[in-house]
Amino acid sequence: MSTQPRPLTPRPLTRSAPPEPEADGPTDLWATVDALWNWLDANAAHGGREGLLLRVLKLSEEVGEVAQAIIGATGQNPRKGVTHTWEDVQGELCDVAVTALVALRTLTPEAEAVFAGHLARVAERSLESGGDRSARQPAP
């Protein structure tokens, strides 16, 4: 079980459709992440380190789309007014989460275990500490 990212190999630019989500029942998150990773890997325009970096960089693009949707939902651009809904913001946040999980899967085939372990550590330090910052005294 290597934790090294599997090198992306350049492939011809033949595009195939992404996997179809199952219509009945809940979505198996990690099976879907793996299917999306396979689809992206099969359709990658760039391989190796460049492909890996571009896949992680995609997160910045998605986060920018969240910002754009929030600005549009609040009408902060007076020239454009309200251009998005809060449902649009929700969708963009989901895109960020999916993109992050696929990027993690690109780095390691053990993405599910890595994520579960990290989530447990975050929950332990946040939830088990009580999360009450007001009880802490500042250092003199």
Coordinates of N, CA and C in Angstrom, one line a residue:
M1 N 0.8 -1.2 0.0 CA 0.0 0.0 0.0 C 0.9 1.2 0.0
S2 N 1.1 1.8 -1.1 CA 2.0 2.9 -1.3 C 1.1 4.2 -1.1
T3 N 1.7 5.2 -0.4 CA 1.0 6.5 -0.3 C 1.4 7.4 -1.4
Q4 N 2.3 7.0 -2.2 CA 2.8 7.9 -3.3 C 1.7 8.0 -4.3
P5 N 1.5 9.2 -4.9 CA 0.4 9.3 -5.9 C 0.8 8.5 -7.2
R6 N -0.3 7.9 -7.7 CA -0.1 7.1 -8.9 C 0.2 8.1 -10.1
P7 N 1.2 8.0 -10.8 CA 1.5 8.9 -11.9 C 0.4 8.9 -12.9
L8 N 0.0 10.1 -13.3 CA -1.0 10.2 -14.4 C -0.3 10.1 -15.7
T9 N -0.8 9.3 -16.6 CA -0.1 9.1 -17.9 C -0.9 9.9 -18.9
P10 N -0.2 10.5 -19.8 CA -1.0 11.2 -20.9 C -1.8 10.3 -21.7
R11 N -2.9 10.7 -22.1 CA -3.8 9.8 -22.9 C -4.3 10.7 -24.0
P12 N -4.8 10.0 -25.1 CA -5.4 10.8 -26.2 C -6.6 11.6 -25.7
L13 N -6.9 12.7 -26.3 CA -8.0 13.5 -25.9 C -9.3 13.0 -26.3
T14 N -9.6 11.8 -26.2 CA -10.9 11.2 -26.5 C -11.7 11.4 -25.2
R15 N -12.8 12.0 -25.2 CA -13.6 12.2 -24.0 C -14.7 11.2 -23.9
S16 N -14.9 10.8 -22.7 CA -16.1 9.9 -22.4 C -16.9 10.7 -21.3
A17 N -18.1 10.3 -21.2 CA -19.1 10.9 -20.3 C -18.7 10.5 -18.9
P18 N -19.0 11.4 -17.9 CA -18.8 11.0 -16.5 C -19.7 9.9 -16.1
P19 N -19.4 9.2 -15.0 CA -20.3 8.1 -14.6 C -21.7 8.7 -14.2
E20 N -22.7 7.9 -14.5 CA -24.1 8.3 -14.1 C -24.3 7.9 -12.6
P21 N -24.9 8.9 -11.8 CA -25.2 8.5 -10.5 C -26.4 7.5 -10.5
E22 N -26.4 6.7 -9.4 CA -27.5 5.7 -9.3 C -28.7 6.4 -8.9
A23 N -29.9 6.1 -9.5 CA -31.1 6.8 -9.3 C -31.8 6.4 -8.0
D24 N -31.6 5.1 -7.6 CA -32.3 4.7 -6.4 C -31.4 4.5 -5.2
G25 N -31.8 5.0 -4.1 CA -31.1 4.8 -2.9 C -30.0 5.8 -2.7
P26 N -29.3 5.8 -1.6 CA -28.3 6.8 -1.3 C -27.1 6.5 -2.1
T27 N -26.3 7.6 -2.4 CA -25.1 7.5 -3.2 C -24.0 7.0 -2.3
D28 N -23.3 6.0 -2.8 CA -22.1 5.5 -2.1 C -21.0 6.5 -2.4
L29 N -20.7 7.4 -1.4 CA -19.8 8.5 -1.6 C -18.4 8.0 -2.2
W30 N -17.8 7.1 -1.6 CA -16.4 6.7 -2.0 C -16.4 5.9 -3.3
A31 N -17.5 5.2 -3.6 CA -17.5 4.5 -4.9 C -17.7 5.5 -6.0
T32 N -18.5 6.6 -5.7 CA -18.7 7.7 -6.7 C -17.4 8.5 -6.9
V33 N -16.7 8.8 -5.8 CA -15.4 9.5 -5.9 C -14.4 8.7 -6.7
D34 N -14.4 7.4 -6.5 CA -13.5 6.5 -7.2 C -13.9 6.5 -8.7
A35 N -15.2 6.4 -9.0 CA -15.6 6.4 -10.4 C -15.2 7.7 -11.1
L36 N -15.4 8.8 -10.4 CA -15.1 10.1 -10.9 C -13.6 10.2 -11.2
W37 N -12.8 9.7 -10.2 CA -11.3 9.7 -10.3 C -10.9 8.9 -11.6
N38 N -11.5 7.7 -11.7 CA -11.2 6.9 -12.9 C -11.6 7.6 -14.2
W39 N -12.7 8.3 -14.2 CA -13.2 9.0 -15.4 C -12.2 10.1 -15.7
L40 N -11.9 10.9 -14.7 CA -10.9 12.0 -14.9 C -9.6 11.5 -15.4
D41 N -9.1 10.4 -14.7 CA -7.8 9.9 -15.1 C -7.8 9.4 -16.6
A42 N -8.9 8.8 -17.0 CA -9.0 8.3 -18.4 C -9.0 9.4 -19.4
N43 N -9.5 10.6 -18.9 CA -9.7 11.7 -19.8 C -8.7 12.9 -19.6
A44 N -7.6 12.6 -18.8 CA -6.7 13.6 -18.4 C -5.9 14.1 -19.7
A45 N -5.8 15.4 -19.8 CA -5.0 16.0 -20.9 C -3.5 16.1 -20.5
H46 N -3.3 16.0 -19.2 CA -1.9 16.1 -18.7 C -1.7 15.0 -17.7
G47 N -0.5 14.4 -17.7 CA -0.2 13.4 -16.8 C 0.9 13.8 -15.8
G48 N 1.4 12.8 -15.1 CA 2.5 13.0 -14.2 C 2.2 14.1 -13.2
R49 N 3.3 14.7 -12.7 CA 3.3 15.8 -11.7 C 2.4 16.9 -12.2
E50 N 2.5 17.3 -13.4 CA 1.6 18.4 -13.9 C 0.2 18.1 -13.8
G51 N -0.2 16.9 -14.2 CA -1.6 16.5 -14.0 C -2.1 16.5 -12.6
L52 N -1.2 16.0 -11.7 CA -1.6 16.0 -10.3 C -1.7 17.4 -9.8
L53 N -0.8 18.3 -10.1 CA -0.9 19.7 -9.6 C -2.1 20.4 -10.2
L54 N -2.5 20.1 -11.4 CA -3.6 20.8 -12.0 C -4.9 20.3 -11.4
R55 N -4.9 19.0 -11.0 CA -6.1 18.5 -10.3 C -6.3 19.1 -9.0
V56 N -5.2 19.3 -8.2 CA -5.3 20.0 -6.9 C -5.7 21.5 -7.1
L57 N -5.1 22.1 -8.1 CA -5.3 23.5 -8.4 C -6.8 23.8 -8.8
K58 N -7.5 22.8 -9.3 CA -8.9 22.9 -9.6 C -9.7 23.3 -8.4
L59 N -9.2 23.0 -7.2 CA -9.9 23.5 -6.0 C -10.0 25.0 -5.9
S60 N -9.0 25.7 -6.3 CA -9.0 27.1 -6.3 C -10.1 27.7 -7.2
E61 N -10.2 27.1 -8.3 CA -11.3 27.5 -9.3 C -12.6 27.3 -8.6
E62 N -12.9 26.1 -8.0 CA -14.1 25.9 -7.4 C -14.4 26.8 -6.2
V63 N -13.4 27.1 -5.4 CA -13.6 28.0 -4.3 C -14.0 29.4 -4.9
G64 N -13.4 29.8 -6.0 CA -13.7 31.1 -6.6 C -15.2 31.1 -7.0
E65 N -15.7 30.0 -7.5 CA -17.1 29.9 -7.9 C -18.0 30.0 -6.7
V66 N -17.6 29.6 -5.5 CA -18.4 29.8 -4.3 C -18.4 31.3 -4.0
A67 N -17.3 31.9 -4.1 CA -17.3 33.4 -3.8 C -18.2 34.1 -4.8
Q68 N -18.1 33.7 -6.1 CA -18.9 34.4 -7.1 C -20.4 34.2 -6.8
A69 N -20.8 33.0 -6.4 CA -22.2 32.7 -6.1 C -22.6 33.5 -4.8
I70 N -21.8 33.6 -3.8 CA -22.1 34.4 -2.6 C -22.3 35.9 -3.0
I71 N -21.4 36.4 -3.8 CA -21.5 37.8 -4.2 C -22.8 38.0 -5.0
G72 N -23.1 37.0 -5.9 CA -24.3 37.1 -6.7 C -25.6 36.9 -5.8
A73 N -25.5 36.1 -4.8 CA -26.7 35.8 -4.0 C -27.0 37.0 -3.1
T74 N -26.0 37.8 -2.7 CA -26.2 38.9 -1.9 C -26.3 40.2 -2.6
G75 N -26.1 40.2 -4.0 CA -26.2 41.4 -4.8 C -25.2 42.4 -4.5
Q76 N -24.0 41.9 -4.2 CA -22.9 42.8 -3.8 C -22.3 43.6 -5.0
N77 N -22.5 43.1 -6.2 CA -22.0 43.8 -7.3 C -23.2 44.7 -7.9
P78 N -23.1 46.0 -7.6 CA -24.3 46.9 -8.0 C -24.5 46.9 -9.5
R79 N -23.5 46.6 -10.3 CA -23.7 46.6 -11.7 C -24.5 45.4 -12.1
K80 N -24.4 44.3 -11.4 CA -25.1 43.0 -11.8 C -26.3 42.7 -10.9
G81 N -26.3 43.2 -9.7 CA -27.4 42.9 -8.8 C -27.4 41.4 -8.4
V82 N -28.6 40.9 -8.0 CA -28.7 39.5 -7.6 C -28.6 38.6 -8.8
T83 N -27.6 37.8 -8.8 CA -27.5 36.9 -10.0 C -27.5 35.4 -9.6
H84 N -27.4 35.1 -8.3 CA -27.4 33.7 -7.9 C -28.4 33.5 -6.7
T85 N -28.6 32.3 -6.4 CA -29.4 31.9 -5.2 C -28.6 31.3 -4.2
W86 N -29.1 31.1 -3.0 CA -28.4 30.4 -1.9 C -28.3 28.9 -2.3
E87 N -29.2 28.4 -3.1 CA -29.1 27.0 -3.6 C -27.9 26.9 -4.6
D88 N -27.6 28.0 -5.3 CA -26.4 28.0 -6.1 C -25.1 27.9 -5.3
V89 N -25.1 28.6 -4.1 CA -24.0 28.6 -3.2 C -23.8 27.1 -2.7
Q90 N -24.9 26.5 -2.3 CA -24.9 25.1 -1.8 C -24.3 24.2 -2.9
G91 N -24.7 24.4 -4.1 CA -24.1 23.5 -5.2 C -22.7 23.8 -5.4
E92 N -22.2 25.0 -5.3 CA -20.8 25.3 -5.5 C -20.0 24.8 -4.3
L93 N -20.5 24.8 -3.1 CA -19.8 24.2 -2.0 C -19.7 22.7 -2.2
C94 N -20.7 22.1 -2.7 CA -20.7 20.6 -3.0 C -19.6 20.4 -4.0
D95 N -19.5 21.2 -5.0 CA -18.4 21.1 -6.0 C -17.0 21.1 -5.4
V96 N -16.9 22.0 -4.4 CA -15.6 22.1 -3.7 C -15.3 20.8 -3.0
A97 N -16.3 20.3 -2.3 CA -16.1 19.0 -1.5 C -15.8 17.9 -2.5
V98 N -16.5 17.7 -3.6 CA -16.3 16.6 -4.5 C -14.9 16.8 -5.1
T99 N -14.5 18.0 -5.5 CA -13.2 18.2 -6.1 C -12.1 17.9 -5.1
A100 N -12.3 18.3 -3.8 CA -11.3 17.9 -2.8 C -11.1 16.4 -2.6
L101 N -12.3 15.7 -2.6 CA -12.2 14.3 -2.4 C -11.6 13.6 -3.6
V102 N -11.9 14.0 -4.8 CA -11.2 13.4 -6.0 C -9.7 13.8 -6.0
A103 N -9.3 15.0 -5.6 CA -7.9 15.3 -5.5 C -7.2 14.4 -4.4
L104 N -7.9 14.2 -3.3 CA -7.3 13.3 -2.3 C -7.2 11.9 -2.9
R105 N -8.2 11.4 -3.6 CA -8.1 10.1 -4.3 C -7.0 10.0 -5.3
T106 N -6.7 11.1 -5.9 CA -5.6 11.2 -6.9 C -4.2 11.0 -6.1
L107 N -4.2 11.5 -4.9 CA -2.9 11.4 -4.1 C -2.7 10.0 -3.5
T108 N -3.8 9.3 -3.2 CA -3.7 8.0 -2.5 C -4.9 7.1 -2.8
P109 N -4.7 5.8 -3.1 CA -5.8 4.9 -3.2 C -6.5 4.7 -1.9
E110 N -5.9 5.1 -0.8 CA -6.5 4.9 0.5 C -7.2 6.2 1.0
A111 N -7.8 6.9 0.1 CA -8.5 8.2 0.3 C -9.5 8.1 1.4
E112 N -10.3 7.1 1.4 CA -11.4 6.9 2.4 C -10.8 6.8 3.8
A113 N -9.8 6.0 4.0 CA -9.2 5.8 5.3 C -8.5 7.1 5.7
V114 N -7.8 7.7 4.8 CA -7.0 8.9 5.1 C -8.0 10.0 5.6
F115 N -9.1 10.1 4.9 CA -10.1 11.1 5.2 C -10.8 10.8 6.5
A116 N -11.2 9.5 6.7 CA -11.8 9.1 8.0 C -10.9 9.4 9.2
G117 N -9.6 9.1 9.0 CA -8.7 9.3 10.1 C -8.5 10.8 10.4
H118 N -8.4 11.6 9.4 CA -8.3 13.1 9.5 C -9.5 13.7 10.2
L119 N -10.7 13.2 9.7 CA -12.0 13.7 10.3 C -12.1 13.4 11.7
A120 N -11.6 12.2 12.1 CA -11.7 11.8 13.5 C -10.7 12.7 14.4
R121 N -9.6 13.0 13.8 CA -8.6 13.9 14.6 C -9.2 15.3 14.7
V122 N -9.8 15.8 13.7 CA -10.4 17.1 13.7 C -11.6 17.1 14.7
A123 N -12.4 16.1 14.7 CA -13.5 16.0 15.6 C -13.0 15.9 17.1
E124 N -12.0 15.1 17.3 CA -11.4 14.9 18.6 C -10.9 16.2 19.2
R125 N -10.2 16.9 18.4 CA -9.6 18.2 18.9 C -10.6 19.3 19.0
S126 N -11.7 19.2 18.2 CA -12.7 20.3 18.2 C -13.8 20.0 19.2
L127 N -14.4 18.8 19.1 CA -15.6 18.4 19.8 C -15.3 18.0 21.2
E128 N -14.2 17.2 21.4 CA -13.9 16.7 22.7 C -13.3 17.7 23.6
S129 N -12.8 18.8 23.1 CA -12.3 19.9 23.9 C -13.4 20.8 24.4
G130 N -14.6 20.5 24.0 CA -15.7 21.3 24.4 C -15.9 22.5 23.5
G131 N -14.9 22.8 22.7 CA -15.0 23.9 21.8 C -15.3 25.3 22.4
D132 N -15.2 25.4 23.8 CA -15.6 26.6 24.5 C -14.4 27.5 24.7
R133 N -14.2 28.4 23.8 CA -13.0 29.3 23.8 C -13.1 30.3 25.0
S134 N -14.3 30.6 25.4 CA -14.5 31.6 26.5 C -13.9 31.1 27.8
A135 N -13.8 29.8 28.0 CA -13.3 29.2 29.2 C -11.7 29.3 29.3
R136 N -11.1 29.6 28.2 CA -9.7 29.7 28.1 C -9.2 31.1 28.6
Q137 N -8.2 31.1 29.4 CA -7.7 32.4 29.8 C -6.5 32.7 29.0
P138 N -6.4 34.0 28.5 CA -5.2 34.4 27.7 C -3.9 34.3 28.6
A139 N -2.9 34.0 27.9 CA -1.6 33.9 28.6 C -1.2 35.3 29.0
P140 N -0.6 35.4 30.2 CA -0.2 36.8 30.7 C 1.0 37.3 29.9

